[in-house]
Amino acid sequence: MAMLLVGIAVAVVALAPSVDAENFWSEVPRALLTLAAGVIVAGGVASLLAAHNRAVDQRRSDHDQRLELVAELRETHNAVKTAALLINAHQSVRTYGQQAQGLIAARVQLLDVDWAARSRPRLCGGDEAVELMSAFLRRASEYLEAVIEEYGAQYGRVAAIQLASSKWNDRAADDAAQNSSPPDPGGIVVSTVPWAELCKPDVFPRLADLRLDTEAHRKGFSAPVNEAIGILVQQDEIR
């Protein structure tokens, strides 16, 4: 109320030089109209500025969330690539089992990203784009699911093979140690049976795709993950 009175006084004073005392009060309504117009304009400008600031904050928040999702997808991609490299390098059933657990975590992460994107479609550019991204993520998730199911079906058997081979390795090492002092490295033989079993494409077709980075692996996992990343990155390029 006080500000309104001040505004009226300012408006009237502004008109005072051209208004005599007799007509002073008749000019008050015009002063009020002038003041009201000023208030409306100022309020409109303030509203536009506030809306602009909200839009800027929203774009910044969306950008940060997209970066987080991209980082998660890159982490998933790298985890799967690392698993393949370690399995090939160690050539052991134990490493296969350890890395399979990482693949399970990678699949869960894909599902988390899918949920996050579907709950905020604007991050992907709208409903149509988020449905496309979700399809890519589901394809990659289904690929990992198949690898994990194969692991579940076969791991117990190959773990038993690995256990038996380890005992054979121990006896072979004992024999080598007794026959030479110190043991001749060339005379120590290590069983390759467990790794040979893991490398059978008819028994472990999904693992073969993962290890050898086959076309099936690229189509089932690498390509859809990269496509999903592209959808997120494209939104910032459009803006």
PDB file of C-alpha atoms in Angstrom, residues 67-185:
ATOM      1  CA  LEU A  67      26.115 -36.227 -19.313  1.00  0.00           C
ATOM      2  CA  GLU A  68      25.483 -38.569 -16.391  1.00  0.00           C
ATOM      3  CA  LEU A  69      23.570 -41.009 -18.579  1.00  0.00           C
ATOM      4  CA  VAL A  70      26.261 -40.899 -21.267  1.00  0.00           C
ATOM      5  CA  ALA A  71      28.901 -41.570 -18.606  1.00  0.00           C
ATOM      6  CA  GLU A  72      26.928 -44.581 -17.358  1.00  0.00           C
ATOM      7  CA  LEU A  73      26.605 -45.986 -20.868  1.00  0.00           C
ATOM      8  CA  ARG A  74      30.315 -45.497 -21.528  1.00  0.00           C
ATOM      9  CA  GLU A  75      31.074 -47.218 -18.226  1.00  0.00           C
ATOM     10  CA  THR A  76      28.871 -50.144 -19.226  1.00  0.00           C
ATOM     11  CA  HIS A  77      30.508 -50.416 -22.647  1.00  0.00           C
ATOM     12  CA  ASN A  78      33.990 -50.307 -21.109  1.00  0.00           C
ATOM     13  CA  ALA A  79      33.094 -52.906 -18.470  1.00  0.00           C
ATOM     14  CA  VAL A  80      31.985 -55.373 -21.153  1.00  0.00           C
ATOM     15  CA  LYS A  81      35.088 -54.683 -23.247  1.00  0.00           C
ATOM     16  CA  THR A  82      37.306 -55.147 -20.182  1.00  0.00           C
ATOM     17  CA  ALA A  83      35.606 -58.449 -19.376  1.00  0.00           C
ATOM     18  CA  ALA A  84      36.377 -59.782 -22.863  1.00  0.00           C
ATOM     19  CA  LEU A  85      40.006 -58.676 -22.669  1.00  0.00           C
ATOM     20  CA  LEU A  86      40.573 -60.206 -19.219  1.00  0.00           C
ATOM     21  CA  ILE A  87      38.948 -63.518 -20.134  1.00  0.00           C
ATOM     22  CA  ASN A  88      41.172 -63.778 -23.202  1.00  0.00           C
ATOM     23  CA  ALA A  89      44.276 -62.737 -21.275  1.00  0.00           C
ATOM     24  CA  HIS A  90      43.856 -65.006 -18.237  1.00  0.00           C
ATOM     25  CA  GLN A  91      42.371 -67.959 -20.118  1.00  0.00           C
ATOM     26  CA  SER A  92      40.857 -69.380 -16.932  1.00  0.00           C
ATOM     27  CA  VAL A  93      37.452 -70.465 -15.717  1.00  0.00           C
ATOM     28  CA  ARG A  94      37.963 -68.415 -12.559  1.00  0.00           C
ATOM     29  CA  THR A  95      38.337 -65.179 -14.539  1.00  0.00           C
ATOM     30  CA  TYR A  96      35.329 -66.117 -16.648  1.00  0.00           C
ATOM     31  CA  GLY A  97      33.264 -66.424 -13.480  1.00  0.00           C
ATOM     32  CA  GLN A  98      34.555 -63.150 -12.053  1.00  0.00           C
ATOM     33  CA  GLN A  99      33.904 -61.206 -15.244  1.00  0.00           C
ATOM     34  CA  ALA A 100      30.448 -62.722 -15.662  1.00  0.00           C
ATOM     35  CA  GLN A 101      29.515 -60.984 -12.422  1.00  0.00           C
ATOM     36  CA  GLY A 102      30.646 -57.717 -14.002  1.00  0.00           C
ATOM     37  CA  LEU A 103      28.416 -58.431 -16.993  1.00  0.00           C
ATOM     38  CA  ILE A 104      25.457 -58.848 -14.647  1.00  0.00           C
ATOM     39  CA  ALA A 105      26.215 -55.435 -13.134  1.00  0.00           C
ATOM     40  CA  ALA A 106      26.530 -53.951 -16.633  1.00  0.00           C
ATOM     41  CA  ARG A 107      23.093 -55.255 -17.596  1.00  0.00           C
ATOM     42  CA  VAL A 108      21.550 -53.765 -14.461  1.00  0.00           C
ATOM     43  CA  GLN A 109      23.167 -50.434 -15.335  1.00  0.00           C
ATOM     44  CA  LEU A 110      21.641 -50.544 -18.818  1.00  0.00           C
ATOM     45  CA  LEU A 111      18.208 -51.091 -17.299  1.00  0.00           C
ATOM     46  CA  ASP A 112      18.780 -48.160 -14.923  1.00  0.00           C
ATOM     47  CA  VAL A 113      19.653 -45.838 -17.808  1.00  0.00           C
ATOM     48  CA  ASP A 114      16.595 -47.032 -19.719  1.00  0.00           C
ATOM     49  CA  TRP A 115      14.366 -46.260 -16.735  1.00  0.00           C
ATOM     50  CA  ALA A 116      15.935 -42.819 -16.245  1.00  0.00           C
ATOM     51  CA  ALA A 117      15.443 -41.905 -19.908  1.00  0.00           C
ATOM     52  CA  ARG A 118      11.845 -43.145 -20.050  1.00  0.00           C
ATOM     53  CA  SER A 119      10.946 -41.213 -16.898  1.00  0.00           C
ATOM     54  CA  ARG A 120      12.264 -37.973 -18.456  1.00  0.00           C
ATOM     55  CA  PRO A 121      11.565 -38.128 -22.207  1.00  0.00           C
ATOM     56  CA  ARG A 122      12.698 -34.544 -22.790  1.00  0.00           C
ATOM     57  CA  LEU A 123      16.292 -35.653 -22.134  1.00  0.00           C
ATOM     58  CA  CYS A 124      16.142 -37.591 -25.401  1.00  0.00           C
ATOM     59  CA  GLY A 125      14.092 -35.060 -27.348  1.00  0.00           C
ATOM     60  CA  GLY A 126      10.576 -36.371 -26.738  1.00  0.00           C
ATOM     61  CA  ASP A 127       8.537 -39.549 -26.681  1.00  0.00           C
ATOM     62  CA  GLU A 128       9.518 -40.809 -30.135  1.00  0.00           C
ATOM     63  CA  ALA A 129      13.246 -40.427 -29.478  1.00  0.00           C
ATOM     64  CA  VAL A 130      13.051 -42.005 -26.026  1.00  0.00           C
ATOM     65  CA  GLU A 131      11.225 -45.025 -27.449  1.00  0.00           C
ATOM     66  CA  LEU A 132      14.020 -45.449 -30.012  1.00  0.00           C
ATOM     67  CA  MET A 133      16.687 -45.130 -27.324  1.00  0.00           C
ATOM     68  CA  SER A 134      14.842 -47.601 -25.106  1.00  0.00           C
ATOM     69  CA  ALA A 135      14.752 -50.098 -27.982  1.00  0.00           C
ATOM     70  CA  PHE A 136      18.536 -49.812 -28.370  1.00  0.00           C
ATOM     71  CA  LEU A 137      19.103 -50.317 -24.639  1.00  0.00           C
ATOM     72  CA  ARG A 138      16.756 -53.300 -24.517  1.00  0.00           C
ATOM     73  CA  ARG A 139      18.634 -54.920 -27.397  1.00  0.00           C
ATOM     74  CA  ALA A 140      21.952 -54.502 -25.571  1.00  0.00           C
ATOM     75  CA  SER A 141      20.393 -55.739 -22.330  1.00  0.00           C
ATOM     76  CA  GLU A 142      18.987 -58.838 -24.033  1.00  0.00           C
ATOM     77  CA  TYR A 143      22.403 -59.568 -25.524  1.00  0.00           C
ATOM     78  CA  LEU A 144      24.030 -59.491 -22.075  1.00  0.00           C
ATOM     79  CA  GLU A 145      21.172 -61.537 -20.668  1.00  0.00           C
ATOM     80  CA  ALA A 146      21.944 -64.307 -23.175  1.00  0.00           C
ATOM     81  CA  VAL A 147      25.640 -64.255 -22.212  1.00  0.00           C
ATOM     82  CA  ILE A 148      24.691 -64.432 -18.528  1.00  0.00           C
ATOM     83  CA  GLU A 149      22.231 -67.289 -19.079  1.00  0.00           C
ATOM     84  CA  GLU A 150      24.937 -69.258 -20.861  1.00  0.00           C
ATOM     85  CA  TYR A 151      27.247 -68.638 -17.911  1.00  0.00           C
ATOM     86  CA  GLY A 152      24.599 -69.879 -15.497  1.00  0.00           C
ATOM     87  CA  ALA A 153      23.997 -73.022 -17.505  1.00  0.00           C
ATOM     88  CA  GLN A 154      27.661 -73.944 -18.080  1.00  0.00           C
ATOM     89  CA  TYR A 155      29.730 -72.545 -15.243  1.00  0.00           C
ATOM     90  CA  GLY A 156      29.253 -75.401 -12.763  1.00  0.00           C
ATOM     91  CA  ARG A 157      30.493 -77.942 -15.297  1.00  0.00           C
ATOM     92  CA  VAL A 158      33.556 -75.984 -16.421  1.00  0.00           C
ATOM     93  CA  ALA A 159      34.354 -75.079 -12.808  1.00  0.00           C
ATOM     94  CA  ALA A 160      34.553 -78.811 -12.062  1.00  0.00           C
ATOM     95  CA  ILE A 161      36.840 -79.258 -15.072  1.00  0.00           C
ATOM     96  CA  GLN A 162      38.997 -76.413 -13.776  1.00  0.00           C
ATOM     97  CA  LEU A 163      39.176 -77.999 -10.308  1.00  0.00           C
ATOM     98  CA  ALA A 164      40.251 -81.361 -11.703  1.00  0.00           C
ATOM     99  CA  SER A 165      42.793 -79.691 -13.969  1.00  0.00           C
ATOM    100  CA  SER A 166      44.222 -77.708 -11.069  1.00  0.00           C
ATOM    101  CA  LYS A 167      44.849 -80.921  -9.144  1.00  0.00           C
ATOM    102  CA  TRP A 168      46.482 -82.447 -12.209  1.00  0.00           C
ATOM    103  CA  ASN A 169      48.651 -79.316 -12.507  1.00  0.00           C
ATOM    104  CA  ASP A 170      49.699 -79.692  -8.866  1.00  0.00           C
ATOM    105  CA  ARG A 171      50.766 -83.327  -9.356  1.00  0.00           C
ATOM    106  CA  ALA A 172      52.594 -82.460 -12.563  1.00  0.00           C
ATOM    107  CA  ALA A 173      54.439 -79.673 -10.739  1.00  0.00           C
ATOM    108  CA  ASP A 174      55.379 -82.027  -7.888  1.00  0.00           C
ATOM    109  CA  ASP A 175      56.743 -84.554 -10.360  1.00  0.00           C
ATOM    110  CA  ALA A 176      58.769 -81.848 -12.112  1.00  0.00           C
ATOM    111  CA  ALA A 177      60.157 -80.667  -8.799  1.00  0.00           C
ATOM    112  CA  GLN A 178      61.260 -84.189  -7.839  1.00  0.00           C
ATOM    113  CA  ASN A 179      62.928 -84.877 -11.175  1.00  0.00           C
ATOM    114  CA  SER A 180      65.037 -81.743 -11.304  1.00  0.00           C
ATOM    115  CA  SER A 181      66.463 -79.301  -8.802  1.00  0.00           C
ATOM    116  CA  PRO A 182      65.583 -76.554  -9.329  1.00  0.00           C
ATOM    117  CA  PRO A 183      62.581 -77.475 -11.540  1.00  0.00           C
ATOM    118  CA  ASP A 184      63.108 -77.004 -15.243  1.00  0.00           C
ATOM    119  CA  PRO A 185      60.509 -74.440 -16.471  1.00  0.00           C
TER     120      PRO A 185
END
